[in-house]
Structure formats: structure tokens, C-alpha cells
XYZ file of N, CA and C in Angstrom:
426
model
N 49.703 119.934 77.740
C 48.331 119.518 77.555
C 48.191 118.024 77.888
N 47.280 117.703 78.753
C 47.025 116.310 79.125
C 46.198 115.651 78.037
N 46.687 114.542 77.571
C 45.924 113.781 76.575
C 44.929 112.888 77.287
N 43.743 112.808 76.705
C 42.703 111.912 77.212
C 42.547 110.763 76.221
N 42.696 109.562 76.745
C 42.643 108.366 75.916
C 41.562 107.437 76.453
N 40.680 107.006 75.567
C 39.667 106.023 75.914
C 40.118 104.668 75.381
N 40.227 103.689 76.276
C 40.610 102.331 75.899
C 39.336 101.485 75.932
N 38.916 101.038 74.763
C 37.661 100.305 74.609
C 37.964 98.830 74.383
N 37.295 97.978 75.141
C 37.483 96.532 75.021
C 36.148 95.853 74.811
N 36.114 94.973 73.829
C 34.877 94.304 73.447
C 34.595 93.035 74.225
N 33.719 92.201 73.654
C 33.178 91.048 74.363
C 34.228 90.038 74.816
N 33.969 89.509 75.989
C 34.750 88.459 76.630
C 36.098 88.919 77.180
N 36.469 90.172 76.938
C 37.744 90.646 77.468
C 37.677 90.884 78.975
N 36.491 90.889 79.535
C 36.358 90.922 80.994
C 36.905 89.643 81.622
N 37.097 88.612 80.819
C 37.615 87.333 81.316
C 39.125 87.188 81.134
N 39.794 88.268 80.727
C 41.246 88.181 80.558
C 41.896 87.723 81.853
N 42.920 86.913 81.714
C 43.593 86.336 82.860
C 43.026 84.980 83.239
N 41.798 84.718 82.810
C 41.136 83.441 83.097
C 40.857 82.666 81.812
N 40.477 83.375 80.782
C 40.044 82.754 79.527
C 41.242 82.447 78.630
N 41.437 81.212 78.322
C 42.459 80.760 77.386
C 43.774 81.536 77.539
N 44.418 81.431 78.701
C 45.652 82.202 78.908
C 46.770 81.838 77.932
N 46.711 80.649 77.353
C 47.717 80.271 76.355
C 47.573 81.109 75.080
N 46.413 81.721 74.865
C 46.200 82.603 73.715
C 46.273 84.068 74.144
N 45.594 84.404 75.248
C 45.408 85.804 75.627
C 46.292 86.275 76.772
N 47.036 85.382 77.396
C 47.932 85.763 78.472
C 47.255 85.762 79.836
N 48.006 86.167 80.851
C 47.544 86.130 82.233
C 47.126 87.490 82.769
N 47.420 88.550 82.044
C 47.055 89.893 82.506
C 45.549 90.100 82.428
N 45.014 90.789 83.427
C 43.612 91.195 83.401
C 43.513 92.574 82.767
N 42.301 93.004 82.473
C 42.134 94.370 81.957
C 42.644 95.390 82.966
N 42.390 95.176 84.247
C 42.880 96.109 85.267
C 44.401 96.170 85.262
N 45.068 95.030 85.048
C 46.533 95.022 84.934
C 46.975 95.883 83.750
N 46.285 95.732 82.644
C 46.627 96.492 81.440
C 46.451 97.982 81.683
N 45.317 98.381 82.259
C 45.083 99.802 82.541
C 46.131 100.339 83.508
N 46.440 99.560 84.541
C 47.427 99.984 85.542
C 48.783 100.202 84.883
N 49.196 99.292 84.005
C 50.478 99.419 83.324
C 50.507 100.625 82.395
N 49.389 100.904 81.740
C 49.322 102.075 80.865
C 49.431 103.367 81.678
N 48.733 103.417 82.800
C 48.780 104.615 83.658
C 50.163 104.793 84.280
N 50.828 103.676 84.591
C 52.181 103.744 85.130
C 53.146 104.298 84.085
N 52.977 103.883 82.842
C 53.852 104.346 81.766
C 53.756 105.852 81.586
N 52.551 106.390 81.661
C 52.396 107.835 81.555
C 51.306 108.321 82.504
N 51.697 108.646 83.739
C 50.711 109.099 84.718
C 50.110 110.466 84.389
N 50.684 111.175 83.425
C 50.158 112.490 83.043
C 48.982 112.402 82.079
N 48.771 111.229 81.488
C 47.642 111.052 80.588
C 46.420 110.607 81.375
N 45.283 111.027 80.909
C 44.010 110.593 81.491
C 43.545 109.379 80.682
N 43.805 108.191 81.220
C 43.478 106.945 80.518
C 42.241 106.341 81.160
N 41.184 106.246 80.361
C 39.910 105.692 80.826
C 39.672 104.368 80.108
N 39.421 103.324 80.870
C 39.175 102.015 80.281
C 37.730 101.595 80.434
N 37.171 101.055 79.361
C 35.809 100.519 79.386
C 35.803 99.159 78.696
N 34.885 98.319 79.143
C 34.692 97.012 78.522
C 33.214 96.705 78.543
N 32.747 96.100 77.462
C 31.361 95.651 77.436
C 31.235 94.452 76.511
N 30.293 93.603 76.858
C 29.938 92.477 76.003
C 28.783 92.844 75.070
N 28.372 94.121 75.099
C 27.212 94.581 74.344
C 27.617 95.657 73.334
N 27.343 95.394 72.095
C 27.728 96.288 71.012
C 27.171 97.699 71.206
N 25.906 97.816 71.550
C 25.285 99.131 71.726
C 25.955 99.949 72.812
N 26.360 99.290 73.882
C 27.043 100.006 74.961
C 28.394 100.547 74.493
N 29.114 99.759 73.702
C 30.386 100.233 73.158
C 30.175 101.418 72.223
N 29.114 101.377 71.432
C 28.788 102.497 70.550
C 28.515 103.747 71.378
N 27.786 103.609 72.488
C 27.517 104.756 73.365
C 28.815 105.345 73.922
N 29.757 104.494 74.287
C 31.052 104.986 74.769
C 31.775 105.766 73.671
N 31.712 105.260 72.459
C 32.350 105.970 71.348
C 31.675 107.312 71.129
N 30.356 107.343 71.125
C 29.629 108.607 70.953
C 29.970 109.598 72.054
N 30.172 109.108 73.276
C 30.454 109.997 74.406
C 31.791 110.714 74.270
N 32.658 110.224 73.391
C 33.961 110.875 73.228
C 33.820 112.306 72.715
N 32.734 112.586 72.029
C 32.538 113.937 71.494
C 32.343 114.966 72.598
N 31.707 114.583 73.683
C 31.477 115.528 74.779
C 32.511 115.393 75.886
N 33.429 114.441 75.777
C 34.442 114.237 76.816
C 35.840 114.640 76.377
N 35.948 115.303 75.229
C 37.247 115.788 74.742
C 38.322 114.707 74.687
N 37.946 113.532 74.230
C 38.903 112.424 74.080
C 39.808 112.725 72.883
N 41.126 112.550 73.092
C 42.099 112.804 72.028
C 42.365 111.573 71.163
N 42.336 110.396 71.799
C 42.649 109.146 71.113
C 41.776 108.034 71.651
N 41.566 107.032 70.821
C 40.918 105.790 71.235
C 41.879 104.650 70.927
N 42.018 103.757 71.891
C 42.682 102.478 71.662
C 41.572 101.447 71.809
N 41.358 100.662 70.777
C 40.220 99.738 70.790
C 40.652 98.316 70.468
N 40.200 97.407 71.313
C 40.270 95.982 71.022
C 38.818 95.530 70.872
N 38.324 95.505 69.641
C 36.914 95.161 69.438
C 36.601 93.688 69.703
N 37.625 92.874 69.906
C 37.458 91.437 70.146
C 36.636 90.830 69.003
N 35.652 90.023 69.308
C 34.880 89.339 68.262
C 34.143 90.321 67.346
N 33.863 91.539 67.838
C 33.201 92.535 66.982
C 34.112 92.992 65.839
N 35.403 92.690 65.928
C 36.345 93.012 64.857
C 35.836 92.500 63.520
N 35.245 91.326 63.553
C 34.898 90.607 62.334
C 33.426 90.728 61.967
N 32.670 91.498 62.756
C 31.226 91.527 62.531
C 30.571 92.900 62.598
N 31.217 93.896 63.209
C 30.469 95.097 63.569
C 30.679 96.297 62.645
N 29.776 96.425 61.723
C 29.743 97.626 60.888
C 29.268 98.802 61.735
N 28.420 98.543 62.732
C 27.894 99.612 63.595
C 29.018 100.278 64.395
N 29.949 99.499 64.955
C 31.084 100.089 65.669
C 31.986 100.864 64.709
N 32.184 100.317 63.534
C 32.982 101.011 62.517
C 32.353 102.363 62.196
N 31.036 102.385 61.973
C 30.359 103.640 61.649
C 30.459 104.641 62.788
N 30.392 104.163 64.029
C 30.514 105.058 65.182
C 31.905 105.689 65.220
N 32.938 104.899 64.967
C 34.301 105.443 64.954
C 34.483 106.458 63.825
N 33.910 106.173 62.680
C 33.973 107.139 61.572
C 33.228 108.425 61.922
N 32.122 108.310 62.611
C 31.293 109.468 62.933
C 31.985 110.434 63.887
N 32.727 109.911 64.874
C 33.335 110.805 65.860
C 34.655 111.407 65.384
N 35.267 110.810 64.379
C 36.490 111.338 63.771
C 37.635 111.506 64.762
N 37.723 110.610 65.720
C 38.833 110.613 66.677
C 39.813 109.535 66.238
N 41.100 109.868 66.164
C 42.051 108.846 65.728
C 42.070 107.674 66.700
N 42.235 106.478 66.128
C 42.257 105.286 66.978
C 43.266 104.268 66.485
N 43.682 103.444 67.435
C 44.586 102.332 67.160
C 43.844 101.050 67.514
N 43.869 100.106 66.600
C 43.239 98.799 66.800
C 44.268 97.847 67.408
N 43.898 97.210 68.514
C 44.805 96.306 69.222
C 44.147 94.937 69.365
N 44.943 93.897 69.169
C 44.514 92.521 69.408
C 45.598 91.803 70.185
N 45.214 91.062 71.188
C 46.171 90.322 72.003
C 46.843 89.213 71.197
N 46.063 88.492 70.420
C 46.612 87.411 69.604
C 46.841 87.931 68.185
N 47.605 87.172 67.426
C 47.796 87.505 66.018
C 46.612 86.921 65.255
N 45.683 87.792 64.913
C 44.455 87.323 64.273
C 44.716 86.657 62.927
N 45.869 86.920 62.328
C 46.192 86.341 61.021
C 46.749 84.929 61.135
N 47.058 84.508 62.347
C 47.523 83.139 62.577
C 46.400 82.247 63.099
N 45.214 82.802 63.161
C 44.096 82.072 63.746
C 43.130 81.636 62.650
N 41.916 81.300 63.020
C 40.932 80.820 62.056
C 40.714 81.857 60.947
N 40.380 81.365 59.791
C 40.186 82.217 58.603
C 39.203 83.364 58.866
N 38.110 83.091 59.580
C 37.107 84.133 59.798
C 37.649 85.290 60.643
N 38.742 85.082 61.366
C 39.333 86.149 62.177
C 40.283 87.042 61.383
N 40.547 86.717 60.155
C 41.501 87.495 59.362
C 40.934 88.815 58.880
N 39.638 88.930 58.775
C 38.992 90.154 58.275
C 38.622 91.064 59.440
N 39.071 92.316 59.361
C 38.714 93.327 60.353
C 37.942 94.440 59.674
N 36.864 94.871 60.312
C 36.097 96.004 59.813
C 36.701 97.343 60.240
N 37.843 97.311 60.936
C 38.422 98.524 61.490
C 39.796 98.874 60.927
N 40.539 97.886 60.486
C 41.940 98.099 60.126
C 42.149 99.177 59.078
N 41.276 99.255 58.096
C 41.485 100.215 57.009
C 41.205 101.660 57.424
N 40.559 101.862 58.563
C 40.282 103.234 59.019
C 41.071 103.585 60.288
N 41.820 102.612 60.831
C 42.627 102.838 62.025
C 43.919 103.564 61.657
N 44.448 104.319 62.616
C 45.767 104.921 62.431
C 46.816 103.824 62.321
N 46.610 102.740 63.075
C 47.511 101.609 63.040
C 46.855 100.395 63.679
N 47.462 99.229 63.446
C 46.949 97.969 63.981
C 48.113 97.243 64.648
N 47.865 96.781 65.869
C 48.865 96.027 66.615
C 48.227 94.701 66.998
N 48.872 93.599 66.626
C 48.315 92.298 67.003
C 49.428 91.315 67.271
N 49.134 90.403 68.200
C 50.036 89.303 68.460
C 51.039 89.513 69.572
N 51.006 90.648 70.254
C 51.979 90.940 71.302
C 51.379 90.886 72.701
N 50.209 90.282 72.834
C 49.561 90.180 74.129
C 49.240 91.544 74.698
N 49.270 91.635 76.019
C 48.932 92.885 76.698
C 49.894 94.009 76.333
N 51.104 93.656 75.897
C 52.075 94.688 75.518
C 51.599 95.506 74.318
N 50.672 94.972 73.546
C 50.129 95.722 72.413
C 49.499 97.038 72.847
N 48.863 97.064 74.012
C 48.270 98.298 74.527
C 49.364 99.310 74.867
N 50.464 98.813 75.433
C 51.606 99.682 75.752
C 52.212 100.228 74.466
N 52.309 99.388 73.446
C 52.846 99.839 72.161
C 51.981 100.957 71.582
N 50.677 100.795 71.677
C 49.772 101.835 71.175
C 49.979 103.130 71.954
N 50.071 103.037 73.266
C 50.280 104.227 74.087
C 51.623 104.874 73.788
N 52.663 104.085 73.610
C 53.981 104.640 73.286
C 53.931 105.412 71.965
N 53.191 104.887 71.015
C 53.051 105.625 69.749
C 52.404 106.980 70.005
N 51.307 106.998 70.749
C 50.612 108.256 71.037
C 51.539 109.217 71.761
N 52.370 108.715 72.641
C 53.286 109.557 73.390
C 54.334 110.221 72.501
N 54.603 109.652 71.337
C 55.607 110.231 70.448
C 55.060 111.413 69.651
N 53.764 111.615 69.680
C 53.170 112.665 68.842
C 53.256 114.032 69.504
């Protein structure tokens, strides 16, 4: 059975590779997706990114009609603000892994609180782009 995985990326992640590479690294989102697909070409890995909360919610809602098995989400700044994204993830009941490129617990105090961690299957932070690979490797073990 081919697993379908939706990789959701929040605001400003379209600037990966350019924005603060000392924090977020040099990989772009396309690099991350390419590496994930290379790791397991048998999985259907779909990547989306938006700077708009409502658009991300629509992507989450669409998982119900697209037979998505897993979500890997980097909510970015919405991690600390979006009850609406949290409610959407709860509504679709699809297991998800929360990923952050930086270690949010080593950063500013306001970044320490996540609206997703307590409902995620797991949380990966601080390993840069490799965090997405770690999430995929976990899914592959199931």
C-alpha cells in the first residue's frame, strides 16, 4: 500500500535557503521535498506552503477527500498563534508530526509555546532540514 503524506509548511518557509541561513540552513523547500522523495520513492509525498492561515486550513481539510495517511507540518510562526490550524488538524483526525528547523526552545520565550505539540504524534526540532527526513523515517517504520 502506497502511503500518501502531505507536508505542510507555514509562513516564510518559501524563503528557505535565503532567509537567515545561520538559523534555518541552506536547503530550500524543493530540496527538502526532493530528499524525502529520494528516501522513499514509493510514497506519494505532496508538499505545500502558504503564508496564509486560511489556505493552510483548506489544505488540511482537503486531506479528507485525498486519502492522506499522514501529515508532516512545520507551522512556522503559526506554531505559537493558530488555534484555527490546531482545530483543523483535530477535525480531520489524521496523524501528524510537528517539525521545526530550529530548536524553538533555545529561541525567544514566545517561541516556546506550541499549539500543536500536545496533539502531535511527535515533535522534531533543531535538526534543520533533516527533521523532515526523521519524520519520514518514523512513518516508514510503521
